[in-house]
Short mmCIF file of C-alpha atoms in Angstrom, two decimals:
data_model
loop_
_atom_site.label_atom_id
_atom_site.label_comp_id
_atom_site.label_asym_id
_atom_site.label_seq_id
_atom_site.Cartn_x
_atom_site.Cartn_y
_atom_site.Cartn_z
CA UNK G 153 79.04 84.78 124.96
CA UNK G 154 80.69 87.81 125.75
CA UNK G 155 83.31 87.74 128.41
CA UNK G 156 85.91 90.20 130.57
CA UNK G 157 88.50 86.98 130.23
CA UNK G 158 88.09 86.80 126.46
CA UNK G 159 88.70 90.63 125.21
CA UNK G 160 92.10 90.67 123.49
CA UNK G 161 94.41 92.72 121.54
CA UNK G 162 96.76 92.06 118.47
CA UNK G 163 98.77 91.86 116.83
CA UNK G 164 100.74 92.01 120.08
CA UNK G 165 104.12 92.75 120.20
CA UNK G 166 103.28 95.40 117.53
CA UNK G 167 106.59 95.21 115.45
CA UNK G 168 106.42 98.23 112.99
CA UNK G 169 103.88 97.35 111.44
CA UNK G 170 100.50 94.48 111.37
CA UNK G 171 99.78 92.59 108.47
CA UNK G 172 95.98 93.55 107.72
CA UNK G 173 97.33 97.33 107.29
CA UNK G 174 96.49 98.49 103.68
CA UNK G 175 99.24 101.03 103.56
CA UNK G 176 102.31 102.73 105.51
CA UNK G 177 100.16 105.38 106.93
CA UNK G 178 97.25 103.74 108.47
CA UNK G 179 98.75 101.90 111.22
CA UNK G 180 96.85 99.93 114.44
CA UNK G 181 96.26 97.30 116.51
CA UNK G 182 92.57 95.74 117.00
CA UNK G 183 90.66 94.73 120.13
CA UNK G 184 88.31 91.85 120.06
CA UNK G 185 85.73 89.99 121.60
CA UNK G 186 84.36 93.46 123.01
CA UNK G 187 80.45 94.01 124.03
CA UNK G 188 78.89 97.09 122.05
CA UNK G 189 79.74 99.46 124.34
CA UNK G 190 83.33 100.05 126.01
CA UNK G 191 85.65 102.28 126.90
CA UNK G 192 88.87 101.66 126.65
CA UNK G 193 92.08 103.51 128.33
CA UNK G 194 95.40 103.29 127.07
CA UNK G 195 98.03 104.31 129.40
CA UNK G 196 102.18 104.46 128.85
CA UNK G 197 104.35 103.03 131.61
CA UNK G 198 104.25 106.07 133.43
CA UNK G 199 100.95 105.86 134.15
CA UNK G 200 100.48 108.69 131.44
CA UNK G 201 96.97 108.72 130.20
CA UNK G 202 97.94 107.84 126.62
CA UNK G 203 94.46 107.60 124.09
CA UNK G 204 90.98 106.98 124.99
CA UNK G 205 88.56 104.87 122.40
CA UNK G 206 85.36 104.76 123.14
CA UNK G 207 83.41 101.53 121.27
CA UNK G 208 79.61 102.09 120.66
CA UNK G 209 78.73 99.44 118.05
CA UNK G 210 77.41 95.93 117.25
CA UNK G 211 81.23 94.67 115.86
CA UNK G 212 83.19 92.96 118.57
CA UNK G 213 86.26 94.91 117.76
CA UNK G 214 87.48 98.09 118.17
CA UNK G 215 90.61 100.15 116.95
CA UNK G 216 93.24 102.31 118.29
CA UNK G 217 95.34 103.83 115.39
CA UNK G 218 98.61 103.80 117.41
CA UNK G 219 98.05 108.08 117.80
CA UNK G 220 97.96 109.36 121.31
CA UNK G 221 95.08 112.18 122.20
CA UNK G 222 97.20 114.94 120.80
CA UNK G 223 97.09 112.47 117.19
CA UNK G 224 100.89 112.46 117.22
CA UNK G 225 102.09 108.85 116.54
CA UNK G 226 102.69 106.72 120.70
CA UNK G 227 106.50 106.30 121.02
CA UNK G 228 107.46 102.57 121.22
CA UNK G 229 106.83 101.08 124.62
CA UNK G 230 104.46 98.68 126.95
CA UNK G 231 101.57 100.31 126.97
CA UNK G 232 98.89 99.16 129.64
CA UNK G 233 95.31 99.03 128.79
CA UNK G 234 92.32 98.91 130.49
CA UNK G 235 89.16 97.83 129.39
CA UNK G 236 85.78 99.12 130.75
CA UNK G 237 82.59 96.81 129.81
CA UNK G 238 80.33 98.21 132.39
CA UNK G 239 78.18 95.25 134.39
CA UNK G 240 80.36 92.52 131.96
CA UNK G 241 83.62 93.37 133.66
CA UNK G 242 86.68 95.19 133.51
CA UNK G 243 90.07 93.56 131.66
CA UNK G 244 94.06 94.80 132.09
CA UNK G 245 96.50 93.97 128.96
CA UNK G 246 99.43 94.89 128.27
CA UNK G 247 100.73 95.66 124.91
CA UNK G 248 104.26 95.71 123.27
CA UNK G 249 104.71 98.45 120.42
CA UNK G 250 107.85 98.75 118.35
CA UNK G 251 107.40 101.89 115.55
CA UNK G 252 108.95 101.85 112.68
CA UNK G 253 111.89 104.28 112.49
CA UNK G 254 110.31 107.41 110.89
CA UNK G 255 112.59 109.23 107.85
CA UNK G 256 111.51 112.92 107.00
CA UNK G 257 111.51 113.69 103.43
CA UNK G 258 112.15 117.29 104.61
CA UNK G 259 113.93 118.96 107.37
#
């Protein structure tokens, strides 16, 4: 069953990069245990407005690819999210993320 107390994130802390990532570009973290529809609201410490995903599918889980709404990579930082699931509830986590150091080939 479906549940507000259930919905998760990981890997959380984020440390530069998550195991299930297939290569140095595609980086994220994954929600789970999520109804089909949700919205979900990433904000920075600030109270910033930070990405927005919205989840319209069967799958439980849901993706944010670590990009905030401009697609320019979030700095590191606690991130607060909230999670929208209409008449199932609403759910607050937090999230540690720690980007890897980025190197420019060219400058």
């Amino acid at each position: 069953k479906i549940s507000a107390e259930n919905v998760g994130v990981f890997p959380n802390p984020y440390y530069a990069f998550n195991p299930l990532e297939v290569f140095r570009l595609s980086r994220f973290v994954t929600f789970n245990n999520l109804p089909q529809k949700a919205t979900i609201r990433i904000f920075n410490l600030a109270g910033q407005l930070t990405r927005v995903i919205e989840k319209d599918d069967p799958s439980q889980f849901a993706q944010w690819d670590l990009l905030n709404q401009g697609l320019i990579p979030a700095a590191s930082g606690v991130y607060i999210i909230h999670v929208d699931m209409g008449e199932i509830g609403e759910k607050v986590l937090k999230l540690v993320l720690v980007q890897e150091a980025e190197v420019l080939p060219v400058y």
